[in-house]
């Protein structure tokens, strides 16, 4: 890549990663950071909409040699001044990196972010905007583009597509092959010049995204003559907000599964994005969960909690007309102590249903293991078959003293 030849006297190239909530931006950023071929060191500016950050917890495991700056709030309006400060701060560490990547929140209009590199003289002297990369979720992009906004409020998804130099049509495995050409046609109506890459899990060779010298001010001004007008205000949909919280200690993953299943059914249509990094009782690996609408995934990652690291659980939900109290209370209810009431070898009563148990549905069992595959207990029933069952949660609804 041409970036390898950059020296301190030249401008530092900057790439903006944008795309609506849940499209796969952080996955793309991790993909770029882990690529062994480019040989580049990046400074990263991570922008999150909520007050409690999640993405930097995921990124920090992947980017031990990177410089990471985190800004909470929308980068295109409330924290634009912070972006200028962050860039100037990074320039003082120029010997430590080759390029800058800015990952915006999914609610950001990329235009004001790009504008920063042309209206601030110090930034213009030190940095150059290499390109705007937009990640689009093939499953949801059309509904995002069609989303009706209140009067005077921009559709962020449209702006993200319009200003892109490269567009990743991501998660193509979630739609039928025949659906892709109409989606691409719709995108090209908004932005006919951006190259589109179909992909899964944001897997596109970084050579197509970094060091491409793709952003052209002249082309942007043709599309938006007011691009350099700093008086304009970006107005967010007031119905869209975020809620986040965290707690120290442990979480019962089975409680989380049941809770997530419930809110997907009751709130799924209004949930644009939800994600979290969790400390699961009985496990040393970190658990990362994330979802878009009614699509949810989660799993343990390679990163482990260090012996001296504070174990905590944190989440953020972004959506329309959120019941913030219900979300926070539901998440907090997933807490649990790591120390359980019973130990291996204890005799207990396990809830198995009336077909196998007594009149109340309980059967005598012996604790075989604790924290088995996320369940509080693995229990051997004292029946003829010595049936093994799980006690998922440590309370009397599932397991009680014999």
Tab-separated table of C-alpha atoms in Angstrom, residues 9-375:
chain	number	residue	atom	x	y	z
A	9	UNK	CA	6.580	15.558	6.722
A	10	UNK	CA	3.473	14.408	4.856
A	11	UNK	CA	-0.132	14.619	5.875
A	12	UNK	CA	-1.559	11.737	7.884
A	13	UNK	CA	-4.270	9.897	5.903
A	14	UNK	CA	-7.635	9.431	7.620
A	15	UNK	CA	-10.351	6.899	6.833
A	16	UNK	CA	-13.916	7.380	8.075
A	17	UNK	CA	-15.908	4.192	8.727
A	18	UNK	CA	-19.635	4.857	8.783
A	19	UNK	CA	-22.888	2.948	8.393
A	20	UNK	CA	-26.163	2.589	10.240
A	21	UNK	CA	-26.419	0.906	13.627
A	22	UNK	CA	-25.549	-2.776	13.505
A	23	UNK	CA	-24.260	-2.801	9.938
A	24	UNK	CA	-20.866	-4.262	10.862
A	25	UNK	CA	-18.497	-1.299	11.296
A	26	UNK	CA	-16.668	-2.618	14.352
A	27	UNK	CA	-16.343	-6.031	12.711
A	28	UNK	CA	-14.759	-4.312	9.706
A	29	UNK	CA	-12.402	-2.340	11.923
A	30	UNK	CA	-11.269	-5.508	13.677
A	31	UNK	CA	-10.814	-7.169	10.281
A	32	UNK	CA	-8.527	-4.315	9.175
A	33	UNK	CA	-6.554	-4.368	12.430
A	34	UNK	CA	-6.002	-8.124	12.282
A	35	UNK	CA	-4.963	-8.222	8.619
A	36	UNK	CA	-1.293	-9.328	8.512
A	37	UNK	CA	-0.517	-7.939	5.077
A	38	UNK	CA	-0.703	-4.150	5.284
A	39	UNK	CA	2.009	-3.740	7.937
A	40	UNK	CA	0.418	-0.510	9.140
A	41	UNK	CA	-0.119	0.914	12.606
A	42	UNK	CA	-3.370	2.786	13.127
A	43	UNK	CA	-4.580	5.414	15.516
A	44	UNK	CA	-8.289	4.835	16.131
A	45	UNK	CA	-10.980	7.296	17.089
A	46	UNK	CA	-13.967	5.359	18.371
A	47	UNK	CA	-17.275	7.221	18.602
A	48	UNK	CA	-20.190	5.770	20.566
A	49	UNK	CA	-23.674	7.213	20.947
A	50	UNK	CA	-24.256	6.004	24.495
A	51	UNK	CA	-22.628	7.276	27.669
A	52	UNK	CA	-21.137	3.850	28.427
A	53	UNK	CA	-18.806	2.551	25.713
A	54	UNK	CA	-18.776	-1.058	24.566
A	55	UNK	CA	-16.872	-1.105	21.284
A	56	UNK	CA	-13.575	0.067	22.736
A	57	UNK	CA	-13.702	-2.893	25.149
A	58	UNK	CA	-13.867	-5.196	22.144
A	59	UNK	CA	-11.294	-3.273	20.127
A	60	UNK	CA	-8.757	-2.981	22.913
A	61	UNK	CA	-8.309	-6.748	22.823
A	62	UNK	CA	-7.520	-6.601	19.121
A	63	UNK	CA	-5.366	-3.510	19.037
A	64	UNK	CA	-2.701	-3.746	21.700
A	65	UNK	CA	-0.318	-1.632	19.615
A	66	UNK	CA	-2.904	0.921	18.501
A	67	UNK	CA	-3.704	4.324	19.940
A	68	UNK	CA	-7.387	4.539	20.794
A	69	UNK	CA	-9.337	7.709	21.490
A	70	UNK	CA	-12.968	7.324	22.573
A	71	UNK	CA	-15.651	9.976	22.249
A	72	UNK	CA	-19.180	9.552	23.573
A	73	UNK	CA	-21.967	11.471	21.877
A	74	UNK	CA	-22.653	12.020	18.196
A	75	UNK	CA	-19.462	12.925	16.355
A	76	UNK	CA	-21.337	14.868	13.682
A	77	UNK	CA	-22.809	17.426	16.062
A	78	UNK	CA	-22.346	17.477	19.841
A	79	UNK	CA	-18.695	16.360	19.944
A	80	UNK	CA	-17.271	17.780	16.720
A	81	UNK	CA	-14.996	20.018	18.764
A	82	UNK	CA	-13.732	16.926	20.547
A	83	UNK	CA	-12.846	15.401	17.171
A	84	UNK	CA	-10.562	18.338	16.380
A	85	UNK	CA	-8.918	18.027	19.810
A	86	UNK	CA	-8.497	14.269	19.392
A	87	UNK	CA	-6.853	14.657	15.988
A	88	UNK	CA	-4.463	17.324	17.230
A	89	UNK	CA	-3.613	15.163	20.236
A	90	UNK	CA	-2.926	12.196	17.966
A	91	UNK	CA	-0.655	14.240	15.741
A	92	UNK	CA	1.673	14.723	18.700
A	93	UNK	CA	2.151	10.944	18.669
A	94	UNK	CA	2.688	10.773	14.913
A	95	UNK	CA	5.770	8.567	15.165
A	96	UNK	CA	3.630	5.781	16.612
A	97	UNK	CA	1.229	5.276	13.694
A	98	UNK	CA	0.816	5.444	9.913
A	99	UNK	CA	-2.837	6.394	9.514
A	100	UNK	CA	-6.027	7.245	11.417
A	101	UNK	CA	-9.343	5.391	11.315
A	102	UNK	CA	-12.469	7.066	12.671
A	103	UNK	CA	-15.419	4.777	13.414
A	104	UNK	CA	-18.527	6.920	13.759
A	105	UNK	CA	-21.668	6.080	15.657
A	106	UNK	CA	-24.359	4.580	13.458
A	107	UNK	CA	-26.457	7.732	13.886
A	108	UNK	CA	-23.798	10.050	12.482
A	109	UNK	CA	-24.061	11.986	9.250
A	110	UNK	CA	-20.557	11.617	7.745
A	111	UNK	CA	-20.645	14.998	5.996
A	112	UNK	CA	-19.881	17.177	9.058
A	113	UNK	CA	-17.112	14.744	10.054
A	114	UNK	CA	-15.551	14.990	6.581
A	115	UNK	CA	-16.027	18.749	6.667
A	116	UNK	CA	-13.657	18.963	9.622
A	117	UNK	CA	-10.718	18.178	7.332
A	118	UNK	CA	-11.399	21.202	5.121
A	119	UNK	CA	-12.615	23.989	7.415
A	120	UNK	CA	-10.081	23.741	10.249
A	121	UNK	CA	-6.721	25.063	9.050
A	122	UNK	CA	-4.574	23.100	11.520
A	123	UNK	CA	-6.339	19.845	10.674
A	124	UNK	CA	-6.138	20.564	6.938
A	125	UNK	CA	-2.396	21.101	7.263
A	126	UNK	CA	-1.736	17.914	9.215
A	127	UNK	CA	-4.293	15.388	7.891
A	128	UNK	CA	-5.833	14.318	4.598
A	129	UNK	CA	-9.170	12.546	4.179
A	130	UNK	CA	-8.351	9.314	2.348
A	131	UNK	CA	-11.886	7.977	2.001
A	132	UNK	CA	-15.321	7.393	3.514
A	133	UNK	CA	-16.248	3.718	3.837
A	134	UNK	CA	-19.931	2.942	4.434
A	135	UNK	CA	-21.099	-0.454	5.674
A	136	UNK	CA	-24.690	-1.307	4.701
A	137	UNK	CA	-26.645	-4.190	6.232
A	138	UNK	CA	-28.239	-6.041	3.282
A	139	UNK	CA	-31.066	-7.278	5.517
A	140	UNK	CA	-32.134	-3.830	6.727
A	141	UNK	CA	-30.693	-1.164	4.405
A	142	UNK	CA	-33.842	-0.646	2.320
A	143	UNK	CA	-36.042	-0.130	5.371
A	144	UNK	CA	-33.448	2.298	6.787
A	145	UNK	CA	-33.407	4.273	3.527
A	146	UNK	CA	-37.226	4.369	3.525
A	147	UNK	CA	-37.509	5.372	7.175
A	148	UNK	CA	-39.756	8.419	7.470
A	149	UNK	CA	-38.269	11.148	9.630
A	150	UNK	CA	-39.891	14.175	11.272
A	151	UNK	CA	-39.768	17.391	9.270
A	152	UNK	CA	-36.288	18.892	9.182
A	153	UNK	CA	-34.569	15.681	10.306
A	154	UNK	CA	-32.126	14.032	7.917
A	155	UNK	CA	-32.182	10.327	7.180
A	156	UNK	CA	-28.719	9.283	8.377
A	157	UNK	CA	-28.696	6.079	6.318
A	158	UNK	CA	-29.230	8.069	3.116
A	159	UNK	CA	-26.437	10.494	4.031
A	160	UNK	CA	-24.080	7.632	4.819
A	161	UNK	CA	-24.665	6.079	1.395
A	162	UNK	CA	-24.549	9.417	-0.437
A	163	UNK	CA	-21.131	10.475	0.877
A	164	UNK	CA	-19.426	7.078	0.581
A	165	UNK	CA	-16.360	6.420	-1.555
A	166	UNK	CA	-16.696	2.668	-0.996
A	167	UNK	CA	-19.815	0.764	0.109
A	168	UNK	CA	-19.724	-2.657	1.748
A	169	UNK	CA	-23.015	-4.470	1.179
A	170	UNK	CA	-22.647	-6.644	4.240
A	171	UNK	CA	-24.542	-9.646	5.683
A	172	UNK	CA	-25.511	-10.872	2.197
A	173	UNK	CA	-26.022	-14.320	3.718
A	174	UNK	CA	-29.176	-12.978	5.418
A	175	UNK	CA	-30.980	-12.278	2.135
A	176	UNK	CA	-31.704	-14.211	-1.038
A	177	UNK	CA	-29.308	-13.801	-3.968
A	178	UNK	CA	-32.128	-12.374	-6.090
A	179	UNK	CA	-32.634	-9.550	-3.589
A	180	UNK	CA	-29.122	-8.145	-4.008
A	181	UNK	CA	-29.367	-6.493	-7.477
A	182	UNK	CA	-32.426	-4.390	-6.509
A	183	UNK	CA	-30.643	-3.321	-3.297
A	184	UNK	CA	-27.553	-2.313	-5.273
A	185	UNK	CA	-29.700	-0.469	-7.806
A	186	UNK	CA	-31.309	1.529	-4.986
A	187	UNK	CA	-27.883	2.369	-3.556
A	188	UNK	CA	-26.590	3.462	-6.976
A	189	UNK	CA	-29.527	5.834	-7.393
A	190	UNK	CA	-28.291	7.643	-4.288
A	191	UNK	CA	-24.578	7.294	-5.050
A	192	UNK	CA	-23.724	6.209	-8.611
A	193	UNK	CA	-19.929	6.537	-8.250
A	194	UNK	CA	-19.106	4.512	-5.127
A	195	UNK	CA	-17.792	1.003	-5.716
A	196	UNK	CA	-19.918	-1.669	-3.987
A	197	UNK	CA	-18.379	-4.757	-2.386
A	198	UNK	CA	-20.645	-7.654	-1.422
A	199	UNK	CA	-19.464	-9.346	1.762
A	200	UNK	CA	-20.220	-11.359	4.855
A	201	UNK	CA	-18.928	-10.381	8.290
A	202	UNK	CA	-17.434	-7.235	6.696
A	203	UNK	CA	-14.666	-9.337	5.125
A	204	UNK	CA	-13.199	-7.133	2.396
A	205	UNK	CA	-9.475	-6.910	1.638
A	206	UNK	CA	-8.195	-3.733	3.332
A	207	UNK	CA	-6.233	-2.913	0.168
A	208	UNK	CA	-9.598	-1.843	-1.286
A	209	UNK	CA	-10.373	0.414	1.663
A	210	UNK	CA	-7.174	1.937	3.073
A	211	UNK	CA	-4.716	4.119	1.172
A	212	UNK	CA	-7.136	4.578	-1.739
A	213	UNK	CA	-6.999	8.414	-2.012
A	214	UNK	CA	-10.686	8.310	-2.939
A	215	UNK	CA	-12.270	11.353	-1.296
A	216	UNK	CA	-12.485	14.245	-3.768
A	217	UNK	CA	-13.709	17.615	-2.536
A	218	UNK	CA	-14.773	18.687	-6.023
A	219	UNK	CA	-17.066	15.683	-6.435
A	220	UNK	CA	-18.576	16.255	-2.991
A	221	UNK	CA	-19.282	19.925	-3.705
A	222	UNK	CA	-21.053	18.949	-6.925
A	223	UNK	CA	-23.336	16.680	-4.926
A	224	UNK	CA	-23.733	19.048	-1.945
A	225	UNK	CA	-22.824	22.701	-2.654
A	226	UNK	CA	-23.375	23.484	1.051
A	227	UNK	CA	-20.782	20.914	2.170
A	228	UNK	CA	-18.367	23.553	3.505
A	229	UNK	CA	-21.097	25.570	5.227
A	230	UNK	CA	-20.299	25.293	8.938
A	231	UNK	CA	-23.503	27.029	10.031
A	232	UNK	CA	-25.741	24.068	9.243
A	233	UNK	CA	-26.989	21.939	12.122
A	234	UNK	CA	-27.481	18.192	12.001
A	235	UNK	CA	-30.758	17.313	13.716
A	236	UNK	CA	-31.375	13.816	15.054
A	237	UNK	CA	-34.748	12.135	15.250
A	238	UNK	CA	-35.899	13.005	18.799
A	239	UNK	CA	-37.634	9.626	19.062
A	240	UNK	CA	-34.277	7.854	18.810
A	241	UNK	CA	-32.180	7.588	21.947
A	242	UNK	CA	-29.809	5.289	23.779
A	243	UNK	CA	-29.715	3.798	27.229
A	244	UNK	CA	-26.791	2.068	28.848
A	245	UNK	CA	-25.588	0.821	32.183
A	246	UNK	CA	-22.953	-1.357	33.790
A	247	UNK	CA	-22.326	-3.230	37.002
A	248	UNK	CA	-19.337	-4.898	38.630
A	249	UNK	CA	-19.457	-8.636	39.180
A	250	UNK	CA	-21.073	-11.482	37.295
A	251	UNK	CA	-24.032	-12.268	35.082
A	252	UNK	CA	-25.991	-15.490	34.621
A	253	UNK	CA	-25.989	-16.171	30.879
A	254	UNK	CA	-29.211	-18.195	31.073
A	255	UNK	CA	-31.012	-15.248	32.649
A	256	UNK	CA	-29.683	-13.090	29.814
A	257	UNK	CA	-30.948	-15.548	27.167
A	258	UNK	CA	-34.450	-15.516	28.635
A	259	UNK	CA	-34.483	-11.731	28.985
A	260	UNK	CA	-33.184	-11.065	25.471
A	261	UNK	CA	-35.789	-13.456	24.034
A	262	UNK	CA	-38.506	-11.516	25.852
A	263	UNK	CA	-37.426	-8.039	24.747
A	264	UNK	CA	-36.924	-9.156	21.142
A	265	UNK	CA	-40.584	-10.151	21.091
A	266	UNK	CA	-41.848	-7.030	22.847
A	267	UNK	CA	-39.437	-4.327	21.620
A	268	UNK	CA	-37.669	-5.823	18.608
A	269	UNK	CA	-39.281	-3.558	16.016
A	270	UNK	CA	-37.874	-0.465	17.752
A	271	UNK	CA	-34.424	-1.806	18.644
A	272	UNK	CA	-31.913	-0.482	16.109
A	273	UNK	CA	-28.846	-1.782	17.918
A	274	UNK	CA	-27.881	-3.449	21.180
A	275	UNK	CA	-24.521	-4.753	22.305
A	276	UNK	CA	-22.595	-5.599	25.425
A	277	UNK	CA	-19.463	-7.096	26.948
A	278	UNK	CA	-20.218	-9.403	29.849
A	279	UNK	CA	-18.513	-11.117	32.744
A	280	UNK	CA	-20.241	-14.514	32.852
A	281	UNK	CA	-20.176	-16.426	36.111
A	282	UNK	CA	-18.041	-19.538	35.955
A	283	UNK	CA	-16.147	-18.501	32.814
A	284	UNK	CA	-12.836	-16.703	32.351
A	285	UNK	CA	-13.517	-15.669	28.736
A	286	UNK	CA	-15.364	-12.464	27.947
A	287	UNK	CA	-18.826	-12.763	26.408
A	288	UNK	CA	-19.810	-10.370	23.626
A	289	UNK	CA	-23.464	-10.022	22.607
A	290	UNK	CA	-24.975	-7.880	19.903
A	291	UNK	CA	-28.157	-7.586	17.929
A	292	UNK	CA	-30.093	-5.621	15.345
A	293	UNK	CA	-33.879	-5.635	15.631
A	294	UNK	CA	-34.945	-9.241	16.151
A	295	UNK	CA	-31.589	-10.722	15.088
A	296	UNK	CA	-29.403	-11.544	18.097
A	297	UNK	CA	-26.048	-13.275	18.443
A	298	UNK	CA	-23.626	-13.739	21.277
A	299	UNK	CA	-20.697	-15.872	22.306
A	300	UNK	CA	-17.467	-16.161	24.219
A	301	UNK	CA	-14.431	-14.586	22.578
A	302	UNK	CA	-10.763	-15.494	22.909
A	303	UNK	CA	-10.053	-12.573	25.214
A	304	UNK	CA	-10.015	-13.514	28.905
A	305	UNK	CA	-10.467	-11.458	32.036
A	306	UNK	CA	-7.021	-10.737	33.415
A	307	UNK	CA	-6.402	-11.723	37.051
A	308	UNK	CA	-6.093	-8.076	38.089
A	309	UNK	CA	-8.855	-6.796	35.791
A	310	UNK	CA	-12.104	-5.530	37.267
A	311	UNK	CA	-14.849	-7.857	36.083
A	312	UNK	CA	-17.914	-5.976	34.957
A	313	UNK	CA	-20.902	-6.189	32.629
A	314	UNK	CA	-21.935	-3.315	30.373
A	315	UNK	CA	-24.532	-2.872	27.662
A	316	UNK	CA	-26.021	-0.220	25.406
A	317	UNK	CA	-29.385	-0.178	23.609
A	318	UNK	CA	-30.182	2.279	20.810
A	319	UNK	CA	-33.634	2.531	19.331
A	320	UNK	CA	-36.888	4.409	18.880
A	321	UNK	CA	-39.216	5.175	21.811
A	322	UNK	CA	-37.218	3.032	24.224
A	323	UNK	CA	-38.596	1.994	27.592
A	324	UNK	CA	-35.318	2.808	29.308
A	325	UNK	CA	-36.428	1.822	32.802
A	326	UNK	CA	-37.545	-1.636	31.670
A	327	UNK	CA	-34.274	-2.221	29.784
A	328	UNK	CA	-32.049	-1.222	32.682
A	329	UNK	CA	-34.075	-3.182	35.247
A	330	UNK	CA	-34.111	-6.248	32.998
A	331	UNK	CA	-30.360	-6.171	32.519
A	332	UNK	CA	-29.660	-5.617	36.206
A	333	UNK	CA	-31.889	-8.613	37.012
A	334	UNK	CA	-29.386	-10.826	35.150
A	335	UNK	CA	-26.794	-10.256	37.888
A	336	UNK	CA	-25.726	-13.191	40.016
A	337	UNK	CA	-23.047	-14.057	42.563
A	338	UNK	CA	-20.338	-16.421	41.356
A	339	UNK	CA	-20.541	-18.337	44.639
A	340	UNK	CA	-23.535	-20.697	44.591
A	341	UNK	CA	-25.760	-22.019	47.389
A	342	UNK	CA	-24.856	-25.671	46.765
A	343	UNK	CA	-21.563	-27.431	46.086
A	344	UNK	CA	-20.579	-30.575	44.197
A	345	UNK	CA	-21.943	-33.652	45.982
A	346	UNK	CA	-24.865	-31.905	47.670
A	347	UNK	CA	-28.288	-33.538	47.518
A	348	UNK	CA	-30.926	-31.204	46.071
A	349	UNK	CA	-34.389	-31.134	44.576
A	350	UNK	CA	-34.322	-30.323	40.859
A	351	UNK	CA	-37.349	-28.969	38.973
A	352	UNK	CA	-38.018	-31.471	36.170
A	353	UNK	CA	-41.791	-31.437	35.734
A	354	UNK	CA	-44.522	-33.685	37.119
A	355	UNK	CA	-43.868	-36.459	34.578
A	356	UNK	CA	-40.511	-37.196	36.235
A	357	UNK	CA	-40.862	-35.522	39.605
A	358	UNK	CA	-43.185	-35.329	42.562
A	359	UNK	CA	-46.494	-33.488	42.748
A	360	UNK	CA	-44.620	-30.173	42.636
A	361	UNK	CA	-42.440	-31.281	39.719
A	362	UNK	CA	-39.218	-31.800	41.705
A	363	UNK	CA	-36.921	-34.837	41.738
A	364	UNK	CA	-34.050	-35.717	44.079
A	365	UNK	CA	-30.622	-35.206	42.519
A	366	UNK	CA	-26.922	-34.845	43.281
A	367	UNK	CA	-24.853	-31.853	42.159
A	368	UNK	CA	-22.226	-33.086	39.670
A	369	UNK	CA	-20.783	-29.761	38.534
A	370	UNK	CA	-21.228	-26.061	39.125
A	371	UNK	CA	-21.306	-23.450	36.336
A	372	UNK	CA	-21.586	-26.067	33.627
A	373	UNK	CA	-21.899	-24.487	30.170
A	374	UNK	CA	-23.371	-21.335	31.703
A	375	UNK	CA	-25.828	-23.221	33.918
